[in-house]
Amino acid sequence: MRKPFLIQSAAMQRVCQTQEIGLYDQYFNKKEKVVEKTTLCLREDVRLMLRDKFRKAGGTGLYSHKKATALGHWSGWPDGLPSNVHVERLRRHQLKRLLEERENIEFVMVSRNK
């Protein structure tokens, strides 16, 4: 069984802990804040997942969308989701779908034989 992705920064841990207080916020009609914080946590989880898959395929250094696009492509990417878009531009339902399909998504490095 795989380990769940851990949120590294203390700031993101505090943001995700506020999800537990979400019912209190919803009671006082602050749904937008709860949704925003949940989306931030989803983005962080997706970012960590993509970075791990990128490194597992042989990518080195800091992960970035631009670097991954230059070095290879994603296989098993869910249909209907844009693969050439930065994580910050994905919507909440798209982030959830990526996390649901994490087992099928792999990064494929392009060979550089010249």
Short mmCIF file of N, CA and C in Angstrom, two decimals:
data_model
loop_
_atom_site.label_atom_id
_atom_site.label_comp_id
_atom_site.label_asym_id
_atom_site.label_seq_id
_atom_site.Cartn_x
_atom_site.Cartn_y
_atom_site.Cartn_z
N MET A 1 0.84 -1.17 0.00
CA MET A 1 0.00 0.00 0.00
C MET A 1 0.89 1.24 0.00
N ARG A 2 0.52 2.22 -0.80
CA ARG A 2 1.31 3.44 -0.91
C ARG A 2 1.05 4.37 0.26
N LYS A 3 2.09 5.13 0.60
CA LYS A 3 1.93 6.16 1.62
C LYS A 3 1.17 7.33 1.02
N PRO A 4 0.36 8.00 1.81
CA PRO A 4 -0.29 9.21 1.29
C PRO A 4 0.77 10.30 1.14
N PHE A 5 0.52 11.22 0.21
CA PHE A 5 1.45 12.31 0.01
C PHE A 5 1.40 13.24 1.22
N LEU A 6 2.56 13.61 1.70
CA LEU A 6 2.63 14.47 2.87
C LEU A 6 2.76 15.92 2.45
N ILE A 7 2.12 16.77 3.17
CA ILE A 7 2.23 18.20 2.90
C ILE A 7 3.44 18.69 3.68
N GLN A 8 4.40 19.26 2.97
CA GLN A 8 5.69 19.56 3.58
C GLN A 8 5.71 20.84 4.39
N SER A 9 5.18 21.91 3.89
CA SER A 9 5.34 23.19 4.57
C SER A 9 4.38 23.31 5.75
N ALA A 10 4.85 23.98 6.77
CA ALA A 10 4.03 24.18 7.97
C ALA A 10 2.82 25.05 7.65
N ALA A 11 3.01 25.99 6.74
CA ALA A 11 1.89 26.87 6.36
C ALA A 11 0.77 26.06 5.72
N MET A 12 1.11 25.12 4.84
CA MET A 12 0.09 24.29 4.19
C MET A 12 -0.56 23.36 5.21
N GLN A 13 0.18 22.89 6.20
CA GLN A 13 -0.42 22.05 7.24
C GLN A 13 -1.47 22.84 8.00
N ARG A 14 -1.16 24.11 8.31
CA ARG A 14 -2.14 24.94 9.03
C ARG A 14 -3.37 25.16 8.17
N VAL A 15 -3.17 25.39 6.87
CA VAL A 15 -4.30 25.61 5.97
C VAL A 15 -5.17 24.37 5.92
N CYS A 16 -4.56 23.20 5.82
CA CYS A 16 -5.34 21.96 5.72
C CYS A 16 -6.01 21.61 7.05
N GLN A 17 -5.43 22.00 8.15
CA GLN A 17 -6.06 21.75 9.44
C GLN A 17 -7.33 22.57 9.59
N THR A 18 -7.41 23.69 8.89
CA THR A 18 -8.61 24.50 8.98
C THR A 18 -9.80 23.83 8.31
N GLN A 19 -9.56 22.80 7.50
CA GLN A 19 -10.67 22.06 6.90
C GLN A 19 -11.51 21.40 7.98
N GLU A 20 -10.86 20.98 9.06
CA GLU A 20 -11.59 20.32 10.14
C GLU A 20 -12.57 21.28 10.82
N ILE A 21 -12.29 22.56 10.74
CA ILE A 21 -13.16 23.56 11.34
C ILE A 21 -14.21 24.00 10.31
N GLY A 22 -14.21 23.37 9.16
CA GLY A 22 -15.08 23.77 8.06
C GLY A 22 -16.55 23.83 8.40
N LEU A 23 -17.06 22.92 9.23
CA LEU A 23 -18.48 22.92 9.58
C LEU A 23 -18.85 24.20 10.34
N TYR A 24 -17.97 24.63 11.20
CA TYR A 24 -18.20 25.88 11.93
C TYR A 24 -18.29 27.05 10.94
N ASP A 25 -17.35 27.09 9.99
CA ASP A 25 -17.35 28.16 8.99
C ASP A 25 -18.61 28.11 8.12
N GLN A 26 -19.03 26.91 7.73
CA GLN A 26 -20.22 26.79 6.90
C GLN A 26 -21.46 27.27 7.66
N TYR A 27 -21.48 27.01 8.93
CA TYR A 27 -22.61 27.45 9.74
C TYR A 27 -22.74 28.97 9.70
N PHE A 28 -21.62 29.65 9.64
CA PHE A 28 -21.63 31.12 9.60
C PHE A 28 -21.47 31.65 8.18
N ASN A 29 -21.84 30.85 7.19
CA ASN A 29 -21.86 31.27 5.78
C ASN A 29 -20.51 31.77 5.27
N LYS A 30 -19.45 31.08 5.61
CA LYS A 30 -18.13 31.42 5.10
C LYS A 30 -17.65 30.29 4.19
N LYS A 31 -18.53 29.80 3.36
CA LYS A 31 -18.22 28.66 2.50
C LYS A 31 -17.06 28.95 1.56
N GLU A 32 -16.96 30.17 1.06
CA GLU A 32 -15.92 30.50 0.10
C GLU A 32 -14.53 30.27 0.67
N LYS A 33 -14.31 30.65 1.93
CA LYS A 33 -13.01 30.45 2.55
C LYS A 33 -12.67 28.97 2.65
N VAL A 34 -13.63 28.16 3.05
CA VAL A 34 -13.40 26.73 3.20
C VAL A 34 -13.07 26.11 1.85
N VAL A 35 -13.82 26.47 0.81
CA VAL A 35 -13.57 25.94 -0.53
C VAL A 35 -12.19 26.36 -1.01
N GLU A 36 -11.82 27.61 -0.78
CA GLU A 36 -10.52 28.10 -1.22
C GLU A 36 -9.40 27.33 -0.53
N LYS A 37 -9.52 27.11 0.76
CA LYS A 37 -8.49 26.40 1.49
C LYS A 37 -8.42 24.95 1.05
N THR A 38 -9.55 24.34 0.79
CA THR A 38 -9.57 22.98 0.31
C THR A 38 -8.88 22.90 -1.04
N THR A 39 -9.13 23.86 -1.91
CA THR A 39 -8.50 23.88 -3.22
C THR A 39 -6.99 24.05 -3.08
N LEU A 40 -6.55 24.88 -2.14
CA LEU A 40 -5.11 25.03 -1.91
C LEU A 40 -4.48 23.71 -1.52
N CYS A 41 -5.15 22.97 -0.65
CA CYS A 41 -4.62 21.67 -0.22
C CYS A 41 -4.59 20.69 -1.39
N LEU A 42 -5.63 20.69 -2.21
CA LEU A 42 -5.66 19.81 -3.38
C LEU A 42 -4.52 20.15 -4.33
N ARG A 43 -4.29 21.45 -4.54
CA ARG A 43 -3.19 21.86 -5.43
C ARG A 43 -1.85 21.39 -4.91
N GLU A 44 -1.65 21.50 -3.61
CA GLU A 44 -0.39 21.07 -3.01
C GLU A 44 -0.22 19.56 -3.17
N ASP A 45 -1.29 18.79 -2.96
CA ASP A 45 -1.23 17.34 -3.13
C ASP A 45 -0.92 16.96 -4.57
N VAL A 46 -1.57 17.61 -5.53
CA VAL A 46 -1.33 17.32 -6.95
C VAL A 46 0.10 17.70 -7.31
N ARG A 47 0.56 18.84 -6.84
CA ARG A 47 1.92 19.29 -7.13
C ARG A 47 2.94 18.27 -6.63
N LEU A 48 2.75 17.77 -5.40
CA LEU A 48 3.66 16.77 -4.84
C LEU A 48 3.59 15.45 -5.61
N MET A 49 2.39 15.05 -6.01
CA MET A 49 2.22 13.82 -6.78
C MET A 49 2.97 13.92 -8.10
N LEU A 50 2.77 15.02 -8.83
CA LEU A 50 3.43 15.19 -10.12
C LEU A 50 4.94 15.24 -9.97
N ARG A 51 5.42 15.91 -8.93
CA ARG A 51 6.86 15.98 -8.69
C ARG A 51 7.44 14.59 -8.43
N ASP A 52 6.74 13.79 -7.61
CA ASP A 52 7.22 12.44 -7.31
C ASP A 52 7.25 11.57 -8.56
N LYS A 53 6.22 11.66 -9.38
CA LYS A 53 6.18 10.87 -10.62
C LYS A 53 7.27 11.33 -11.59
N PHE A 54 7.51 12.63 -11.64
CA PHE A 54 8.56 13.20 -12.50
C PHE A 54 9.93 12.68 -12.07
N ARG A 55 10.19 12.67 -10.77
CA ARG A 55 11.49 12.19 -10.27
C ARG A 55 11.63 10.68 -10.42
N LYS A 56 10.54 9.96 -10.27
CA LYS A 56 10.58 8.50 -10.43
C LYS A 56 10.97 8.13 -11.86
N ALA A 57 10.61 8.97 -12.82
CA ALA A 57 10.93 8.72 -14.23
C ALA A 57 12.35 9.16 -14.58
N GLY A 58 13.05 9.77 -13.66
CA GLY A 58 14.43 10.17 -13.92
C GLY A 58 14.66 11.66 -13.98
N GLY A 59 13.63 12.45 -13.73
CA GLY A 59 13.79 13.90 -13.72
C GLY A 59 14.59 14.33 -12.51
N THR A 60 15.42 15.34 -12.67
CA THR A 60 16.24 15.81 -11.56
C THR A 60 16.00 17.29 -11.33
N GLY A 61 16.42 17.76 -10.18
CA GLY A 61 16.27 19.18 -9.86
C GLY A 61 14.86 19.50 -9.42
N LEU A 62 14.58 20.78 -9.36
CA LEU A 62 13.25 21.24 -8.96
C LEU A 62 12.25 20.92 -10.05
N TYR A 63 11.08 20.43 -9.67
CA TYR A 63 10.03 20.13 -10.64
C TYR A 63 9.32 21.42 -11.02
N SER A 64 9.08 21.57 -12.30
CA SER A 64 8.23 22.66 -12.78
C SER A 64 7.48 22.16 -14.01
N HIS A 65 6.34 22.75 -14.25
CA HIS A 65 5.52 22.36 -15.40
C HIS A 65 6.30 22.56 -16.70
N LYS A 66 7.01 23.68 -16.80
CA LYS A 66 7.77 24.00 -18.00
C LYS A 66 8.88 22.97 -18.24
N LYS A 67 9.57 22.58 -17.18
CA LYS A 67 10.66 21.61 -17.28
C LYS A 67 10.12 20.24 -17.69
N ALA A 68 9.00 19.83 -17.11
CA ALA A 68 8.41 18.53 -17.44
C ALA A 68 7.96 18.49 -18.90
N THR A 69 7.39 19.58 -19.38
CA THR A 69 6.94 19.64 -20.77
C THR A 69 8.12 19.54 -21.73
N ALA A 70 9.25 20.12 -21.35
CA ALA A 70 10.43 20.09 -22.21
C ALA A 70 11.10 18.72 -22.22
N LEU A 71 11.01 17.97 -21.12
CA LEU A 71 11.73 16.70 -21.00
C LEU A 71 10.91 15.46 -21.37
N GLY A 72 9.61 15.57 -21.47
CA GLY A 72 8.81 14.39 -21.78
C GLY A 72 7.33 14.70 -21.81
N HIS A 73 6.52 13.66 -21.53
CA HIS A 73 5.07 13.84 -21.53
C HIS A 73 4.45 12.92 -20.48
N TRP A 74 3.19 13.18 -20.18
CA TRP A 74 2.45 12.39 -19.19
C TRP A 74 1.63 11.33 -19.91
N SER A 75 1.70 10.08 -19.43
CA SER A 75 0.84 9.03 -19.97
C SER A 75 -0.19 8.67 -18.90
N GLY A 76 -1.36 8.24 -19.35
CA GLY A 76 -2.43 7.90 -18.42
C GLY A 76 -3.15 9.11 -17.88
N TRP A 77 -2.93 10.26 -18.50
CA TRP A 77 -3.59 11.49 -18.06
C TRP A 77 -5.09 11.35 -18.34
N PRO A 78 -5.95 11.71 -17.41
CA PRO A 78 -7.40 11.55 -17.61
C PRO A 78 -7.92 12.32 -18.82
N ASP A 79 -8.83 11.69 -19.55
CA ASP A 79 -9.43 12.34 -20.72
C ASP A 79 -10.22 13.57 -20.28
N GLY A 80 -10.15 14.59 -21.09
CA GLY A 80 -10.89 15.81 -20.81
C GLY A 80 -10.16 16.81 -19.93
N LEU A 81 -9.04 16.40 -19.33
CA LEU A 81 -8.25 17.33 -18.52
C LEU A 81 -7.07 17.84 -19.33
N PRO A 82 -6.82 19.14 -19.31
CA PRO A 82 -5.68 19.66 -20.07
C PRO A 82 -4.36 19.25 -19.42
N SER A 83 -3.46 18.69 -20.21
CA SER A 83 -2.17 18.27 -19.65
C SER A 83 -1.11 19.35 -19.81
N ASN A 84 -1.41 20.38 -20.57
CA ASN A 84 -0.42 21.43 -20.81
C ASN A 84 -0.72 22.69 -20.00
N VAL A 85 -1.41 22.53 -18.88
CA VAL A 85 -1.80 23.66 -18.04
C VAL A 85 -1.12 23.53 -16.68
N HIS A 86 -0.66 24.63 -16.15
CA HIS A 86 -0.02 24.65 -14.84
C HIS A 86 -1.05 24.29 -13.76
N VAL A 87 -0.60 23.67 -12.69
CA VAL A 87 -1.48 23.21 -11.61
C VAL A 87 -2.30 24.37 -11.03
N GLU A 88 -1.74 25.55 -11.00
CA GLU A 88 -2.44 26.71 -10.43
C GLU A 88 -3.69 27.08 -11.24
N ARG A 89 -3.75 26.67 -12.49
CA ARG A 89 -4.89 27.04 -13.34
C ARG A 89 -5.98 25.96 -13.38
N LEU A 90 -5.75 24.83 -12.74
CA LEU A 90 -6.75 23.77 -12.72
C LEU A 90 -7.83 24.09 -11.69
N ARG A 91 -9.04 23.69 -12.01
CA ARG A 91 -10.16 23.90 -11.09
C ARG A 91 -10.23 22.77 -10.07
N ARG A 92 -11.04 22.97 -9.07
CA ARG A 92 -11.14 22.02 -7.96
C ARG A 92 -11.52 20.62 -8.43
N HIS A 93 -12.54 20.51 -9.29
CA HIS A 93 -12.98 19.18 -9.74
C HIS A 93 -11.90 18.52 -10.60
N GLN A 94 -11.10 19.30 -11.31
CA GLN A 94 -10.01 18.74 -12.10
C GLN A 94 -8.90 18.22 -11.19
N LEU A 95 -8.61 18.94 -10.13
CA LEU A 95 -7.59 18.50 -9.17
C LEU A 95 -8.02 17.20 -8.49
N LYS A 96 -9.30 17.12 -8.12
CA LYS A 96 -9.80 15.89 -7.50
C LYS A 96 -9.67 14.70 -8.45
N ARG A 97 -9.98 14.94 -9.72
CA ARG A 97 -9.91 13.86 -10.71
C ARG A 97 -8.48 13.38 -10.90
N LEU A 98 -7.52 14.30 -10.89
CA LEU A 98 -6.12 13.91 -10.99
C LEU A 98 -5.70 13.05 -9.81
N LEU A 99 -6.14 13.41 -8.62
CA LEU A 99 -5.79 12.61 -7.45
C LEU A 99 -6.46 11.24 -7.48
N GLU A 100 -7.67 11.16 -8.03
CA GLU A 100 -8.35 9.87 -8.16
C GLU A 100 -7.62 8.96 -9.14
N GLU A 101 -7.04 9.54 -10.18
CA GLU A 101 -6.38 8.76 -11.23
C GLU A 101 -4.87 8.64 -11.02
N ARG A 102 -4.38 8.93 -9.83
CA ARG A 102 -2.93 8.96 -9.59
C ARG A 102 -2.23 7.64 -9.90
N GLU A 103 -2.92 6.52 -9.77
CA GLU A 103 -2.30 5.22 -10.05
C GLU A 103 -1.99 5.04 -11.53
N ASN A 104 -2.78 5.66 -12.40
CA ASN A 104 -2.63 5.48 -13.84
C ASN A 104 -1.69 6.49 -14.48
N ILE A 105 -1.40 7.58 -13.81
CA ILE A 105 -0.59 8.65 -14.39
C ILE A 105 0.89 8.34 -14.20
N GLU A 106 1.64 8.43 -15.28
CA GLU A 106 3.09 8.24 -15.24
C GLU A 106 3.75 9.28 -16.13
N PHE A 107 4.98 9.65 -15.79
CA PHE A 107 5.74 10.58 -16.63
C PHE A 107 6.70 9.77 -17.49
N VAL A 108 6.74 10.08 -18.77
CA VAL A 108 7.62 9.38 -19.72
C VAL A 108 8.65 10.38 -20.23
N MET A 109 9.93 10.08 -19.95
CA MET A 109 11.02 10.95 -20.42
C MET A 109 11.25 10.67 -21.90
N VAL A 110 11.55 11.72 -22.64
CA VAL A 110 11.89 11.60 -24.06
C VAL A 110 13.38 11.31 -24.15
N SER A 111 13.75 10.28 -24.92
CA SER A 111 15.18 9.96 -25.06
C SER A 111 15.86 11.03 -25.89
N ARG A 112 17.07 11.35 -25.52
CA ARG A 112 17.81 12.42 -26.20
C ARG A 112 19.02 11.86 -26.93
N ASN A 113 18.80 10.95 -27.84
CA ASN A 113 19.89 10.39 -28.64
C ASN A 113 20.16 11.30 -29.83
N LYS A 114 21.37 11.80 -29.94
CA LYS A 114 21.72 12.68 -31.05
C LYS A 114 22.93 12.16 -31.77
#
